Amino acid sequence: MRVTQGTFSFLPDFTDQQIHEQVQYCIDNGWAVSIEYTDDPHPRNTYWEMWGHPMFDNPDAAAVVYELNECRKIYGSYYIRIIAFDSSPGWESIRLSFIVNRPSEEPGFKLSRTEVKGRNIQYSITPYSSDNPQGSRYK
Amino acid sequence: MENEGQEKDSEIVTEVNLKEDFQASGVADILSELDNSLIGLTPVKTRIKETASLLLVDKAREKLGLVNESPTLHMSFSGNPGTGKTTVALKMANLLFRLGYVRKGHLVTVTRDDLVGQYIGHTAPKTKEVLKKAMGGVLFIDEAYYLYRPENERDYGQEAIEILLQVMENNRDDLVVILAGYKDKMDKFFESNPGFRSRIAHHIDFPDYSNNELLEIAEVMVASMNYQFNEESKKAMAEYIKIRKKQPHFANARSIRNAIDRARLRQANRVFNNSKGPIGASFLSQIEDIDIRQSRVFSGGIDK
C-alpha cells in the first residue's frame, strides 16, 4: 500500500530534476529546506530523523539534491521527505513537505477494531512494518 | 532534463545566429565592462574572450543537436597578489551565468580555513557545507596550495582535496571551481596533485602591472574616492611606484590602494592643521605631492 503523506503524494514519484525544481521554488521563496528520514510510516509520526541541518544559506537546489543522494546511499530503503520551513512571522511553520524516497515494498497498515463500553468501536492502525524493531523494517 | 533535450531536437533548428545569441545573452556588456574597468591584463582579457566565444559556440552547437559533452569549466588563476584575480573571478561568475553555464552566478570566496577542519571528522562536513553553498555558482579558492601540506602527512587538507575533486567531477553541472594563487606555488601544487591538473581546463596567468598601468590604476582609485591628483602629486606617485616596486611584499594594485589610503590620512592631517577659515570642496579633495612624498618609501623604509 502506497503511503500518501504531504504534498504531491498522489502523483508518480518525482525524478531528481523535478525535485530540484520544487526545491528551487522553496529556496526562491526564502524557505529553509531540510531532509528527514524514517522507517515508521505511521501518520502520527510527525517528527522524523533529521539528515544534517536545515539548509539556510544555499541559493541553489543542487545542494539539496546532493544531500538527498547522500542520504539515499545510507537510508535508501527508508522513507525520505523534504520539508520547507517558512520563518516569516505569522507563519513560522512548514510550508511544504513531500516524500522523495520510499521503500520498494510497502506492506501497509493493520486496522484493528476494539469494542468498548456500550458496543462502541475504537479504531487504531499499525504499520505492519513496525512489528520489526527500528532499523530492520525495510530491506 | 533528458526529455527537454529531445523536445528541443524535434523542433526544427537548422541555423543559429551567433551575433544575436551574443547580444541576447548580455555577454557583450560584461566583456566591454571587463575592458573598461580593468586596466592592463591584456592576456587575461584575451583568454576570457576566447573562453566566452567557445562557450557561446558550444551552446549554439547544442541547439543544432551537435551534442558534445558539457565542457569542464574549472579554472586556475595564477599571478602575484593584487593582480585582480578576485575581481576577474567575480566577472567570470557573472559571465558564466549570462551564458547559462551556472544557474545562479554567485561567487563564494574561501581559503584553507573555510575548508579544512581542526580535528578528525571535522573536515568533510565543513568542505561539503562550502561546496553546497557554492552550488549554482562559482567557488573561488584563494591560495589553494595551502590545502596541501606535504610536510605534515596527517594534515586534514588532503581530505578536503579528495572531496573537492569528487564534487568537481560528479557535480560538474552544478558548480565551477576557480583555484587561485602565486604562480610558482600553484605549479608545485598541481605537480603533487595530478588529479587537479587534469580536471582544470583553463589555466590563466595574471601578469604584473607595468609602472604606467599602476599609475593609471592609482588615478582611477583616487577618482573613485572623489579625490584628485595634480601634476606634482602625479609625478610623486609615479616615483613612489618605481621605488615601491623594488621593495619586498609589493602587492601590485593592493599596494597602490594602501599607499593612497595613507596619503589620504596625511592629506586630512595637513588640511586640518592648515585650515584657518572656511575651505571648499576642491581643497578637501586635492592630494598634494607632499602627502605622497612623506611616505617612508622615499626615505628607504617600507610601507607595509
Tab-separated table of C-alpha atoms in Angstrom:
chain	number	residue	atom	x	y	z
A	1	MET	CA	0.000	0.000	0.000
A	2	ARG	CA	1.471	3.249	-1.130
A	3	VAL	CA	1.905	5.719	1.717
A	4	THR	CA	0.483	9.098	0.854
A	5	GLN	CA	1.693	11.904	3.056
A	6	GLY	CA	2.378	15.541	2.338
A	7	THR	CA	2.128	17.355	-0.963
A	8	PHE	CA	2.234	15.618	-4.372
A	9	SER	CA	1.700	12.216	-2.794
A	10	PHE	CA	-0.887	11.139	-5.334
A	11	LEU	CA	1.484	11.897	-8.199
A	12	PRO	CA	4.041	9.436	-9.502
A	13	ASP	CA	7.412	9.659	-7.747
A	14	PHE	CA	9.454	12.677	-8.773
A	15	THR	CA	12.668	12.459	-10.718
A	16	ASP	CA	15.684	14.277	-9.315
A	17	GLN	CA	15.145	17.031	-11.851
A	18	GLN	CA	11.562	17.527	-10.655
A	19	ILE	CA	12.698	17.521	-7.028
A	20	HIS	CA	15.306	20.094	-7.953
A	21	GLU	CA	12.671	22.390	-9.407
A	22	GLN	CA	10.330	22.075	-6.434
A	23	VAL	CA	13.175	22.758	-4.020
A	24	GLN	CA	14.320	25.738	-6.078
A	25	TYR	CA	10.808	27.128	-5.743
A	26	CYS	CA	11.070	26.814	-1.954
A	27	ILE	CA	14.503	28.433	-1.844
A	28	ASP	CA	13.380	31.295	-4.072
A	29	ASN	CA	10.590	31.927	-1.581
A	30	GLY	CA	13.122	32.176	1.215
A	31	TRP	CA	12.177	28.936	2.975
A	32	ALA	CA	14.782	26.769	4.696
A	33	VAL	CA	14.817	23.320	3.165
A	34	SER	CA	15.772	20.206	5.074
A	35	ILE	CA	15.802	16.468	4.617
A	36	GLU	CA	14.302	13.941	7.034
A	37	TYR	CA	14.019	10.161	7.048
A	38	THR	CA	12.185	7.470	8.977
A	39	ASP	CA	11.234	3.816	8.874
A	40	ASP	CA	7.997	4.358	10.759
A	41	PRO	CA	5.338	5.479	8.301
A	42	HIS	CA	2.578	5.907	10.895
A	43	PRO	CA	0.686	9.115	10.038
A	44	ARG	CA	1.001	10.358	13.624
A	45	ASN	CA	4.766	10.015	13.498
A	46	THR	CA	5.331	13.730	12.966
A	47	TYR	CA	8.976	14.170	13.825
A	48	TRP	CA	11.269	12.216	11.572
A	49	GLU	CA	15.029	11.940	11.956
A	50	MET	CA	16.923	14.921	10.568
A	51	TRP	CA	19.521	14.410	7.883
A	52	GLY	CA	22.026	17.144	8.711
A	53	HIS	CA	20.995	20.675	9.459
A	54	PRO	CA	18.287	22.619	7.692
A	55	MET	CA	19.929	24.317	4.732
A	56	PHE	CA	19.501	28.018	5.259
A	57	ASP	CA	22.103	29.565	3.030
A	58	ASN	CA	22.255	27.547	-0.159
A	59	PRO	CA	20.989	29.609	-3.064
A	60	ASP	CA	20.761	26.649	-5.396
A	61	ALA	CA	18.706	23.468	-5.121
A	62	ALA	CA	21.590	21.320	-6.350
A	63	ALA	CA	22.879	21.312	-2.762
A	64	VAL	CA	19.664	19.705	-1.517
A	65	VAL	CA	19.601	17.117	-4.288
A	66	TYR	CA	23.246	16.348	-3.479
A	67	GLU	CA	22.412	15.787	0.198
A	68	LEU	CA	19.347	13.757	-0.741
A	69	ASN	CA	21.525	11.400	-2.753
A	70	GLU	CA	23.965	11.171	0.157
A	71	CYS	CA	21.017	10.253	2.407
A	72	ARG	CA	19.771	7.680	-0.097
A	73	LYS	CA	23.163	5.954	-0.019
A	74	ILE	CA	22.597	5.106	3.648
A	75	TYR	CA	18.823	5.140	4.060
A	76	GLY	CA	17.805	4.135	0.547
A	77	SER	CA	15.184	1.725	1.896
A	78	TYR	CA	13.576	4.274	4.236
A	79	TYR	CA	11.035	6.993	3.710
A	80	ILE	CA	12.791	10.279	2.999
A	81	ARG	CA	10.974	13.583	2.778
A	82	ILE	CA	11.895	17.140	2.012
A	83	ILE	CA	10.381	19.861	4.142
A	84	ALA	CA	10.469	23.603	3.651
A	85	PHE	CA	10.266	25.781	6.743
A	86	ASP	CA	8.933	29.307	6.401
A	87	SER	CA	10.309	31.544	9.128
A	88	SER	CA	8.293	34.633	8.225
A	89	PRO	CA	6.291	35.994	11.170
A	90	GLY	CA	2.712	34.865	11.076
A	91	TRP	CA	3.681	31.553	9.621
A	92	GLU	CA	6.740	30.063	11.387
A	93	SER	CA	5.953	26.581	10.235
A	94	ILE	CA	6.272	24.043	7.468
A	95	ARG	CA	5.062	25.336	4.122
A	96	LEU	CA	5.673	22.283	2.044
A	97	SER	CA	6.576	18.685	2.712
A	98	PHE	CA	6.826	15.856	0.245
A	99	ILE	CA	8.149	12.313	0.145
A	100	VAL	CA	11.112	11.822	-2.167
A	101	ASN	CA	12.107	8.267	-1.364
A	102	ARG	CA	10.163	5.215	-0.255
A	103	PRO	CA	10.875	1.524	0.376
A	104	SER	CA	10.486	-0.775	-2.595
A	105	GLU	CA	7.837	-2.740	-0.739
A	106	GLU	CA	5.272	-1.025	1.439
A	107	PRO	CA	3.251	-3.602	3.380
A	108	GLY	CA	0.665	-1.087	4.544
A	109	PHE	CA	-1.289	-0.800	7.759
A	110	LYS	CA	-3.191	-3.126	10.009
A	111	LEU	CA	-6.594	-1.832	11.105
A	112	SER	CA	-7.741	-3.100	14.475
A	113	ARG	CA	-11.164	-2.598	15.995
A	114	THR	CA	-11.705	-2.711	19.724
A	115	GLU	CA	-15.188	-2.971	21.145
A	116	VAL	CA	-15.530	-0.766	24.197
A	117	LYS	CA	-18.331	0.180	26.567
A	118	GLY	CA	-21.730	0.487	25.006
A	119	ARG	CA	-20.703	-1.510	21.946
A	120	ASN	CA	-18.741	1.491	20.670
A	121	ILE	CA	-15.862	0.737	18.365
A	122	GLN	CA	-12.345	2.214	18.692
A	123	TYR	CA	-10.165	2.006	15.646
A	124	SER	CA	-6.401	2.062	15.509
A	125	ILE	CA	-3.884	1.474	12.758
A	126	THR	CA	-0.418	-0.025	12.992
A	127	PRO	CA	2.083	-0.311	10.176
A	128	TYR	CA	2.831	-3.967	9.539
A	129	SER	CA	6.466	-2.995	9.176
A	130	SER	CA	6.671	-1.755	12.753
A	131	ASP	CA	6.411	-5.340	14.045
A	132	ASN	CA	10.142	-5.458	13.485
A	133	PRO	CA	12.462	-3.320	15.571
A	134	GLN	CA	13.664	0.009	14.240
A	135	GLY	CA	16.392	-0.302	11.649
A	136	SER	CA	15.291	-3.727	10.388
A	137	ARG	CA	11.883	-2.857	8.982
A	138	TYR	CA	12.639	-2.435	5.311
A	139	LYS	CA	15.091	-4.243	3.094
B	1	MET	CA	16.250	17.109	-18.401
B	2	GLU	CA	16.591	14.391	-20.996
B	3	ASN	CA	13.032	14.806	-22.165
B	4	GLU	CA	13.531	18.500	-22.609
B	5	GLY	CA	16.541	17.859	-24.780
B	6	GLN	CA	14.572	15.591	-27.039
B	7	GLU	CA	11.789	18.105	-27.402
B	8	LYS	CA	14.257	20.731	-28.467
B	9	ASP	CA	15.741	18.385	-31.025
B	10	SER	CA	12.369	17.709	-32.559
B	11	GLU	CA	11.885	21.411	-33.182
B	12	ILE	CA	13.494	22.173	-36.463
B	13	VAL	CA	16.506	24.280	-35.681
B	14	THR	CA	18.782	24.409	-38.650
B	15	GLU	CA	20.640	27.634	-38.130
B	16	VAL	CA	21.712	29.850	-35.304
B	17	ASN	CA	22.675	33.468	-35.312
B	18	LEU	CA	25.750	33.833	-33.163
B	19	LYS	CA	25.595	37.625	-33.189
B	20	GLU	CA	22.007	37.539	-31.943
B	21	ASP	CA	22.855	34.995	-29.250
B	22	PHE	CA	25.782	37.150	-28.254
B	23	GLN	CA	23.558	40.199	-27.888
B	24	ALA	CA	20.747	38.341	-26.157
B	25	SER	CA	22.977	36.735	-23.546
B	26	GLY	CA	24.314	40.093	-22.361
B	27	VAL	CA	27.843	38.773	-22.606
B	28	ALA	CA	28.846	41.790	-24.670
B	29	ASP	CA	28.112	44.062	-21.707
B	30	ILE	CA	30.327	42.069	-19.398
B	31	LEU	CA	33.172	41.869	-21.865
B	32	SER	CA	33.127	45.592	-22.514
B	33	GLU	CA	32.853	46.222	-18.779
B	34	LEU	CA	35.882	43.993	-18.338
B	35	ASP	CA	37.740	46.016	-20.950
B	36	ASN	CA	36.854	49.357	-19.438
B	37	SER	CA	37.003	48.722	-15.728
B	38	LEU	CA	40.226	46.728	-15.656
B	39	ILE	CA	43.469	48.379	-16.655
B	40	GLY	CA	46.133	46.294	-18.359
B	41	LEU	CA	45.769	42.482	-18.043
B	42	THR	CA	45.654	42.087	-21.820
B	43	PRO	CA	46.459	38.338	-21.859
B	44	VAL	CA	43.753	37.706	-19.257
B	45	LYS	CA	41.167	39.625	-21.224
B	46	THR	CA	42.092	37.741	-24.385
B	47	ARG	CA	41.746	34.396	-22.647
B	48	ILE	CA	38.379	35.318	-21.213
B	49	LYS	CA	37.118	36.452	-24.596
B	50	GLU	CA	38.297	33.186	-26.132
B	51	THR	CA	36.579	31.207	-23.395
B	52	ALA	CA	33.403	33.206	-23.833
B	53	SER	CA	33.289	32.566	-27.574
B	54	LEU	CA	33.994	28.866	-27.052
B	55	LEU	CA	31.114	28.605	-24.616
B	56	LEU	CA	28.813	30.578	-26.877
B	57	VAL	CA	29.639	28.352	-29.836
B	58	ASP	CA	29.127	25.266	-27.655
B	59	LYS	CA	25.640	26.470	-26.754
B	60	ALA	CA	24.883	27.100	-30.407
B	61	ARG	CA	26.105	23.632	-31.354
B	62	GLU	CA	23.878	22.152	-28.684
B	63	LYS	CA	20.907	23.949	-30.208
B	64	LEU	CA	21.640	22.365	-33.564
B	65	GLY	CA	21.854	18.963	-31.987
B	66	LEU	CA	25.617	18.648	-32.335
B	67	VAL	CA	25.920	17.166	-28.906
B	68	ASN	CA	29.195	17.409	-27.137
B	69	GLU	CA	29.854	16.680	-23.501
B	70	SER	CA	29.330	19.544	-21.114
B	71	PRO	CA	32.684	21.286	-21.035
B	72	THR	CA	34.915	21.343	-17.994
B	73	LEU	CA	34.894	24.889	-16.732
B	74	HIS	CA	37.098	24.652	-13.665
B	75	MET	CA	39.884	27.193	-13.854
B	76	SER	CA	43.084	28.183	-12.210
B	77	PHE	CA	44.185	31.810	-11.890
B	78	SER	CA	47.836	32.238	-11.134
B	79	GLY	CA	49.588	35.506	-10.507
B	80	ASN	CA	51.111	37.703	-7.878
B	81	PRO	CA	48.953	39.296	-5.208
B	82	GLY	CA	46.953	42.343	-6.206
B	83	THR	CA	46.778	41.482	-9.894
B	84	GLY	CA	42.989	41.325	-9.961
B	85	LYS	CA	42.281	37.607	-9.609
B	86	THR	CA	39.276	38.008	-7.329
B	87	THR	CA	37.867	40.844	-9.403
B	88	VAL	CA	38.136	38.777	-12.563
B	89	ALA	CA	36.603	35.755	-10.801
B	90	LEU	CA	33.595	37.867	-9.930
B	91	LYS	CA	33.244	38.911	-13.568
B	92	MET	CA	33.737	35.298	-14.625
B	93	ALA	CA	30.879	34.157	-12.402
B	94	ASN	CA	28.631	36.738	-13.995
B	95	LEU	CA	29.811	35.736	-17.469
B	96	LEU	CA	29.110	32.038	-16.908
B	97	PHE	CA	25.702	32.937	-15.545
B	98	ARG	CA	24.837	35.006	-18.623
B	99	LEU	CA	25.973	32.173	-20.868
B	100	GLY	CA	23.814	29.745	-18.929
B	101	TYR	CA	26.582	27.533	-17.570
B	102	VAL	CA	25.806	28.214	-13.918
B	103	ARG	CA	22.308	28.715	-12.617
B	104	LYS	CA	22.769	31.483	-10.048
B	105	GLY	CA	26.082	33.148	-10.785
B	106	HIS	CA	27.127	33.979	-7.252
B	107	LEU	CA	30.741	33.835	-6.105
B	108	VAL	CA	31.776	32.137	-2.878
B	109	THR	CA	35.321	33.061	-1.844
B	110	VAL	CA	37.093	30.721	0.558
B	111	THR	CA	40.580	29.946	1.808
B	112	ARG	CA	42.051	26.899	3.540
B	113	ASP	CA	40.435	27.849	6.862
B	114	ASP	CA	36.947	27.549	5.427
B	115	LEU	CA	37.533	24.065	4.032
B	116	VAL	CA	39.828	22.263	6.432
B	117	GLY	CA	38.693	21.295	9.900
B	118	GLN	CA	40.597	21.223	13.148
B	119	TYR	CA	40.051	17.665	14.253
B	120	ILE	CA	39.260	14.280	12.769
B	121	GLY	CA	35.830	14.200	11.177
B	122	HIS	CA	35.514	17.975	11.055
B	123	THR	CA	36.824	18.475	7.541
B	124	ALA	CA	34.285	16.578	5.461
B	125	PRO	CA	31.161	18.366	6.732
B	126	LYS	CA	32.946	21.700	6.579
B	127	THR	CA	34.067	21.229	2.991
B	128	LYS	CA	30.674	19.907	1.949
B	129	GLU	CA	28.953	22.878	3.550
B	130	VAL	CA	31.074	25.258	1.500
B	131	LEU	CA	30.543	23.250	-1.674
B	132	LYS	CA	26.789	23.268	-1.165
B	133	LYS	CA	26.805	26.995	-0.633
B	134	ALA	CA	28.671	27.432	-3.905
B	135	MET	CA	26.404	25.173	-5.957
B	136	GLY	CA	24.759	27.018	-8.791
B	137	GLY	CA	27.637	29.466	-8.765
B	138	VAL	CA	31.389	29.725	-8.621
B	139	LEU	CA	33.664	28.597	-5.798
B	140	PHE	CA	36.817	30.692	-5.600
B	141	ILE	CA	39.597	29.099	-3.545
B	142	ASP	CA	42.235	31.688	-2.781
B	143	GLU	CA	45.781	30.461	-2.151
B	144	ALA	CA	44.661	26.948	-2.976
B	145	TYR	CA	48.134	25.434	-2.488
B	146	TYR	CA	47.793	25.749	1.287
B	147	LEU	CA	45.282	22.903	1.090
B	148	TYR	CA	48.160	20.548	0.504
B	149	ARG	CA	50.837	20.387	3.163
B	150	PRO	CA	53.324	17.684	2.236
B	151	GLU	CA	55.395	18.239	5.377
B	152	ASN	CA	52.580	17.003	7.597
B	153	GLU	CA	51.210	13.671	6.486
B	154	ARG	CA	48.345	13.803	8.959
B	155	ASP	CA	47.173	17.159	7.663
B	156	TYR	CA	43.428	17.256	7.022
B	157	GLY	CA	43.913	19.266	3.816
B	158	GLN	CA	44.212	16.052	1.835
B	159	GLU	CA	40.708	15.079	2.879
B	160	ALA	CA	39.332	18.403	1.679
B	161	ILE	CA	41.138	17.923	-1.632
B	162	GLU	CA	39.586	14.492	-2.105
B	163	ILE	CA	36.059	15.736	-1.503
B	164	LEU	CA	36.703	18.714	-3.720
B	165	LEU	CA	37.905	16.523	-6.568
B	166	GLN	CA	34.954	14.205	-6.205
B	167	VAL	CA	32.408	17.014	-6.374
B	168	MET	CA	34.279	18.770	-9.181
B	169	GLU	CA	33.926	15.595	-11.211
B	170	ASN	CA	30.434	14.402	-10.271
B	171	ASN	CA	28.659	17.741	-9.979
B	172	ARG	CA	30.252	19.406	-12.959
B	173	ASP	CA	26.936	20.968	-13.967
B	174	ASP	CA	26.338	22.369	-10.512
B	175	LEU	CA	29.412	24.402	-9.765
B	176	VAL	CA	32.579	25.824	-11.218
B	177	VAL	CA	35.732	25.869	-9.119
B	178	ILE	CA	38.416	28.502	-9.580
B	179	LEU	CA	41.744	27.974	-7.821
B	180	ALA	CA	43.951	30.990	-7.336
B	181	GLY	CA	47.394	31.746	-6.036
B	182	TYR	CA	51.009	32.568	-6.800
B	183	LYS	CA	52.293	31.050	-9.984
B	184	ASP	CA	55.243	29.019	-8.657
B	185	LYS	CA	53.363	27.648	-5.669
B	186	MET	CA	50.389	26.738	-7.839
B	187	ASP	CA	52.676	24.860	-10.217
B	188	LYS	CA	54.084	22.876	-7.328
B	189	PHE	CA	50.579	22.219	-6.037
B	190	PHE	CA	49.454	20.836	-9.386
B	191	GLU	CA	52.571	18.699	-9.640
B	192	SER	CA	51.800	16.975	-6.367
B	193	ASN	CA	48.060	16.720	-7.094
B	194	PRO	CA	47.812	15.471	-10.670
B	195	GLY	CA	44.084	14.931	-10.139
B	196	PHE	CA	43.598	18.668	-10.062
B	197	ARG	CA	45.631	19.440	-13.139
B	198	SER	CA	43.622	17.096	-15.298
B	199	ARG	CA	40.310	18.405	-14.036
B	200	ILE	CA	41.115	22.016	-14.721
B	201	ALA	CA	40.707	23.086	-18.286
B	202	HIS	CA	41.655	26.724	-18.177
B	203	HIS	CA	44.892	27.980	-16.714
B	204	ILE	CA	45.101	31.758	-16.814
B	205	ASP	CA	48.213	33.712	-15.848
B	206	PHE	CA	47.864	37.178	-14.429
B	207	PRO	CA	50.900	39.313	-15.318
B	208	ASP	CA	52.257	42.017	-13.042
B	209	TYR	CA	51.256	45.568	-13.884
B	210	SER	CA	53.725	47.931	-15.514
B	211	ASN	CA	54.542	51.244	-13.834
B	212	ASN	CA	52.296	53.173	-16.174
B	213	GLU	CA	49.411	50.814	-15.579
B	214	LEU	CA	49.846	51.156	-11.832
B	215	LEU	CA	49.780	54.939	-12.153
B	216	GLU	CA	46.619	54.677	-14.212
B	217	ILE	CA	45.106	52.428	-11.551
B	218	ALA	CA	46.073	54.945	-8.888
B	219	GLU	CA	44.273	57.679	-10.777
B	220	VAL	CA	41.144	55.586	-11.171
B	221	MET	CA	41.182	54.711	-7.463
B	222	VAL	CA	41.671	58.321	-6.438
B	223	ALA	CA	38.874	59.440	-8.715
B	224	SER	CA	36.534	56.774	-7.385
B	225	MET	CA	37.106	58.120	-3.875
B	226	ASN	CA	36.355	61.638	-5.100
B	227	TYR	CA	39.888	62.916	-4.699
B	228	GLN	CA	42.210	64.269	-7.334
B	229	PHE	CA	45.900	64.445	-8.175
B	230	ASN	CA	47.605	67.493	-9.605
B	231	GLU	CA	50.681	67.427	-11.842
B	232	GLU	CA	53.157	67.334	-8.955
B	233	SER	CA	51.372	64.696	-6.920
B	234	LYS	CA	51.016	62.566	-10.023
B	235	LYS	CA	54.743	62.785	-10.547
B	236	ALA	CA	55.298	61.901	-6.889
B	237	MET	CA	53.013	58.903	-7.261
B	238	ALA	CA	54.948	57.707	-10.309
B	239	GLU	CA	58.199	57.931	-8.358
B	240	TYR	CA	56.589	56.186	-5.398
B	241	ILE	CA	55.539	53.295	-7.622
B	242	LYS	CA	59.019	52.991	-9.090
B	243	ILE	CA	60.661	52.710	-5.669
B	244	ARG	CA	57.943	50.640	-4.005
B	245	LYS	CA	58.000	48.076	-6.776
B	246	LYS	CA	61.584	47.138	-5.966
B	247	GLN	CA	60.836	46.609	-2.292
B	248	PRO	CA	59.677	43.310	-0.819
B	249	HIS	CA	55.988	42.499	-0.252
B	250	PHE	CA	54.902	44.507	-3.251
B	251	ALA	CA	51.281	43.561	-3.978
B	252	ASN	CA	50.521	45.445	-7.187
B	253	ALA	CA	47.150	47.205	-7.104
B	254	ARG	CA	46.682	46.425	-3.418
B	255	SER	CA	49.901	48.247	-2.501
B	256	ILE	CA	48.698	51.203	-4.519
B	257	ARG	CA	45.404	51.202	-2.677
B	258	ASN	CA	47.215	51.170	0.665
B	259	ALA	CA	49.518	53.974	-0.439
B	260	ILE	CA	46.521	56.077	-1.412
B	261	ASP	CA	44.804	55.354	1.881
B	262	ARG	CA	47.858	56.587	3.741
B	263	ALA	CA	48.140	59.631	1.503
B	264	ARG	CA	44.531	60.468	2.358
B	265	LEU	CA	45.405	60.193	6.020
B	266	ARG	CA	48.270	62.650	5.636
B	267	GLN	CA	46.141	64.905	3.486
B	268	ALA	CA	43.438	65.015	6.134
B	269	ASN	CA	46.037	65.844	8.753
B	270	ARG	CA	47.514	68.593	6.597
B	271	VAL	CA	44.146	70.100	5.762
B	272	PHE	CA	43.140	70.073	9.395
B	273	ASN	CA	46.346	71.671	10.638
B	274	ASN	CA	46.482	74.352	7.943
B	275	SER	CA	42.845	75.346	7.809
B	276	LYS	CA	42.255	78.806	9.241
B	277	GLY	CA	38.947	79.715	7.679
B	278	PRO	CA	36.237	78.174	5.521
B	279	ILE	CA	37.531	75.804	2.817
B	280	GLY	CA	35.960	74.480	-0.368
B	281	ALA	CA	35.447	71.020	-1.827
B	282	SER	CA	38.415	71.322	-4.180
B	283	PHE	CA	40.760	71.944	-1.242
B	284	LEU	CA	39.328	68.960	0.605
B	285	SER	CA	39.772	66.605	-2.303
B	286	GLN	CA	43.193	67.731	-3.504
B	287	ILE	CA	46.069	65.350	-2.859
B	288	GLU	CA	49.329	67.330	-2.933
B	289	ASP	CA	52.719	65.834	-3.686
B	290	ILE	CA	53.768	66.435	-0.084
B	291	ASP	CA	51.079	63.939	1.020
B	292	ILE	CA	52.765	61.252	-1.008
B	293	ARG	CA	56.377	62.265	-0.511
B	294	GLN	CA	56.109	61.975	3.260
B	295	SER	CA	55.893	58.210	2.798
B	296	ARG	CA	58.632	56.122	4.379
B	297	VAL	CA	59.290	54.601	0.972
B	298	PHE	CA	61.096	57.747	-0.138
B	299	SER	CA	63.484	57.609	2.796
B	300	GLY	CA	64.380	53.984	2.219
B	301	GLY	CA	61.765	52.498	4.561
B	302	ILE	CA	58.979	50.095	3.695
B	303	ASP	CA	55.276	50.730	3.549
B	304	LYS	CA	53.527	47.588	4.555
